Amino acid sequence: MDASVLERATDLIKCCKVPRLCNSIEEAPLERATFGQFMHVLEATLRTVFDILAKHGAELTGYDEYNADHNVEFKSWLTLVIVEQYADDPTGLRADYQTESALLQKRIAQFFHGHELEHLLTDRGSDAVLRRLYGHYRRVLAADEWKYHPADVGGFVRLVEFLYGPLPLCQRAPELDDDTAAYILSVGITLVEFFEPSYRLMGLRLFCVLLGPRNKDVMKRTNIHRVAYSNAMKLTVKLEHEPFIEVLWRCIYQYVELEESDRKDYTQWSTVDDIMDTLLQQLMFESKLRTSQIYLLYLIKLLALDLPNYIIDELDEIQSIDKKCHLYEPVCEQLRQDCLGGFHNRRYYRWMKRIIEMLPHEAVKCQGLSRENGKYCHGVNLLFILVTFPIEPEAIHCHMKTQTSLIEFINVFKQYEKQQNKAAEKRSNASCDFIYNTKALVSISKSMLVFLTSLAPTYFPAHPELAVLGQRLAGHYADCDSIMYNCMQSVIDKLTLEN
């Protein structure tokens, strides 16, 4: 390849890099008009760069052991452009500095997800490229300078995610060293302390990378994970939008997996207890169903921390239950049996009473005709099993409020079940959503039946009629509505009188 081709390609790719802003993001909000002139240059020039790559790709991005550094500059600039132009959500809104050309978007995504970017960052000669990249980022993301480089902020976050996780986009990623981890942490802290939510979100994404399982050794060695966690927890009272809440709690849960999963002594108050307190507080006072789903998901995941190899481990959102619906009831049945058969969730004994008292409130959220209601119902079923089944009899103190909450929880669902039965009778056809919601109700009814049959004597020692009810329901499930409702109401009346 002629040296002039490399020189021309390098000059062209430099033109595709978003320039430094005249005003910082603190002084003026970003607008697409700000990048109008740059966009014209980008869309014309980047096409030419890709054309040159198509003809001379091996020479431009390969490694020559006799002239190792000849194309490092080009590879570094190309990486910078790709990571800042790649859209995190191809179907969503793009950053103001990102191309709107469908053809370029497709080619950039191919470069990012194919092997081309990975080759640049992991093949022979990649050490020099990475050094140059980190040198660039240390300059432009320093102190207040980063506020003039929003494209570099986004590019840095995508590059870190690509190299170090949490998703294995780069199969041959270099090992994260202490110095790089500390630098990623410092950028993350800078971003989460900024007032604009989108930058806080990017800071949390960096924390999620650091707290991922791939980086466990460096986290334990440096205690960086503790700093990331403490900064994330500060945001639990500041972030209100669903995307931010999901990433925030994913970050916090990753810390729990990393730091707390091996703990065996539960007698002392721990970080998990702080997290549980915050999570329950936010779930209790959250009225939006979609936001409640996020809190409920991570409550379930925390409660299942000592129960490995369940579908719960793989859930990234409550909606994921929908994708694995055919597995849901078998998994629930296995979960019921395991929780009855010897698993004791001692880690959370001090929280059981409070969570049980929340169950009626969560049951009300399940009621509705949308699929979201059905998904939430599936989640509440998992919560009910995890909080009431795996507990030793001697650990249960028969508080009246606990007993009343359990009765109220069952009653709420049985009344809802009656409503659904009446609605079903009036239907000439059944939608997929209606069937899905009905499946959720059937599954939670089974959980209640198992509870009444196996656990009622433990939770209600002074009310043996509940255990009898469980046996009757097991034998006469068709009559469960009237039998259960009448018995529950009777027990509530007795509990009220006893108090």
CSV table of N, CA, C and O in Angstrom, one decimal, residues 260-270 272-273 305-306 343-351:
chain,number,residue,atom,x,y,z
A,260,GLU,N,-21.2,-9.3,48.9
A,260,GLU,CA,-22.0,-9.9,50.0
A,260,GLU,C,-22.5,-11.3,49.8
A,260,GLU,O,-23.0,-11.9,50.8
A,261,SER,N,-22.4,-11.9,48.6
A,261,SER,CA,-22.9,-13.2,48.4
A,261,SER,C,-22.3,-14.3,49.2
A,261,SER,O,-22.9,-15.3,49.5
A,262,ASP,N,-21.1,-14.1,49.6
A,262,ASP,CA,-20.4,-15.2,50.4
A,262,ASP,C,-20.6,-15.0,51.9
A,262,ASP,O,-20.1,-15.8,52.7
A,263,ARG,N,-21.2,-14.0,52.4
A,263,ARG,CA,-21.4,-13.7,53.8
A,263,ARG,C,-22.3,-14.8,54.4
A,263,ARG,O,-23.3,-15.2,53.9
A,264,LYS,N,-21.8,-15.3,55.5
A,264,LYS,CA,-22.6,-16.4,56.2
A,264,LYS,C,-23.1,-16.0,57.6
A,264,LYS,O,-24.0,-16.6,58.1
A,265,ASP,N,-22.5,-14.9,58.1
A,265,ASP,CA,-23.0,-14.4,59.4
A,265,ASP,C,-24.0,-13.3,59.2
A,265,ASP,O,-23.7,-12.2,58.7
A,266,TYR,N,-25.3,-13.6,59.5
A,266,TYR,CA,-26.3,-12.6,59.3
A,266,TYR,C,-26.8,-11.9,60.6
A,266,TYR,O,-27.8,-11.2,60.6
A,267,THR,N,-26.1,-12.1,61.7
A,267,THR,CA,-26.5,-11.5,62.9
A,267,THR,C,-26.3,-10.0,63.0
A,267,THR,O,-27.1,-9.3,63.7
A,268,GLN,N,-25.3,-9.5,62.3
A,268,GLN,CA,-25.0,-8.1,62.3
A,268,GLN,C,-25.7,-7.4,61.1
A,268,GLN,O,-25.8,-8.0,60.1
A,269,TRP,N,-26.0,-6.2,61.4
A,269,TRP,CA,-26.6,-5.3,60.3
A,269,TRP,C,-25.5,-5.2,59.2
A,269,TRP,O,-24.3,-4.9,59.5
A,270,SER,N,-25.9,-5.3,57.9
A,270,SER,CA,-24.9,-5.3,56.9
A,270,SER,C,-25.3,-4.4,55.8
A,270,SER,O,-26.4,-3.7,55.8
A,272,VAL,N,-26.3,-5.2,52.9
A,272,VAL,CA,-27.5,-5.7,52.3
A,272,VAL,C,-28.8,-5.2,53.0
A,272,VAL,O,-29.8,-4.9,52.4
A,273,ASP,N,-28.6,-5.0,54.3
A,273,ASP,CA,-29.8,-4.5,55.1
A,273,ASP,C,-30.0,-3.0,54.7
A,273,ASP,O,-31.2,-2.6,54.6
A,305,LEU,N,-30.8,-14.5,46.4
A,305,LEU,CA,-29.4,-14.4,46.3
A,305,LEU,C,-28.7,-15.7,46.7
A,305,LEU,O,-27.7,-16.1,46.1
A,306,ASP,N,-29.3,-16.4,47.7
A,306,ASP,CA,-28.7,-17.7,48.1
A,306,ASP,C,-29.4,-18.9,47.5
A,306,ASP,O,-29.2,-20.0,47.9
A,343,PHE,N,-34.5,-25.1,52.4
A,343,PHE,CA,-33.9,-23.8,52.2
A,343,PHE,C,-34.4,-22.8,53.2
A,343,PHE,O,-35.6,-22.6,53.2
A,344,HIS,N,-33.6,-22.2,54.0
A,344,HIS,CA,-34.0,-21.2,55.0
A,344,HIS,C,-33.3,-19.9,54.7
A,344,HIS,O,-32.1,-19.8,54.8
A,345,ASN,N,-34.1,-18.9,54.3
A,345,ASN,CA,-33.5,-17.6,53.8
A,345,ASN,C,-33.1,-16.8,55.0
A,345,ASN,O,-33.7,-15.7,55.2
A,346,ARG,N,-32.2,-17.2,55.8
A,346,ARG,CA,-31.8,-16.5,57.1
A,346,ARG,C,-31.3,-15.1,56.9
A,346,ARG,O,-31.4,-14.3,57.7
A,347,ARG,N,-30.7,-14.9,55.7
A,347,ARG,CA,-30.1,-13.6,55.4
A,347,ARG,C,-31.2,-12.5,55.6
A,347,ARG,O,-30.8,-11.3,55.9
A,348,TYR,N,-32.5,-12.8,55.4
A,348,TYR,CA,-33.5,-11.8,55.4
A,348,TYR,C,-34.5,-11.9,56.5
A,348,TYR,O,-35.6,-11.4,56.4
A,349,TYR,N,-34.2,-12.7,57.5
A,349,TYR,CA,-35.2,-12.9,58.5
A,349,TYR,C,-35.7,-11.6,59.1
A,349,TYR,O,-36.9,-11.5,59.4
A,350,ARG,N,-34.8,-10.7,59.3
A,350,ARG,CA,-35.3,-9.4,60.0
A,350,ARG,C,-36.2,-8.6,59.1
A,350,ARG,O,-36.8,-7.6,59.6
A,351,TRP,N,-36.3,-9.0,57.8
A,351,TRP,CA,-37.1,-8.2,56.9
A,351,TRP,C,-38.4,-8.9,56.5
A,351,TRP,O,-39.3,-8.3,55.9
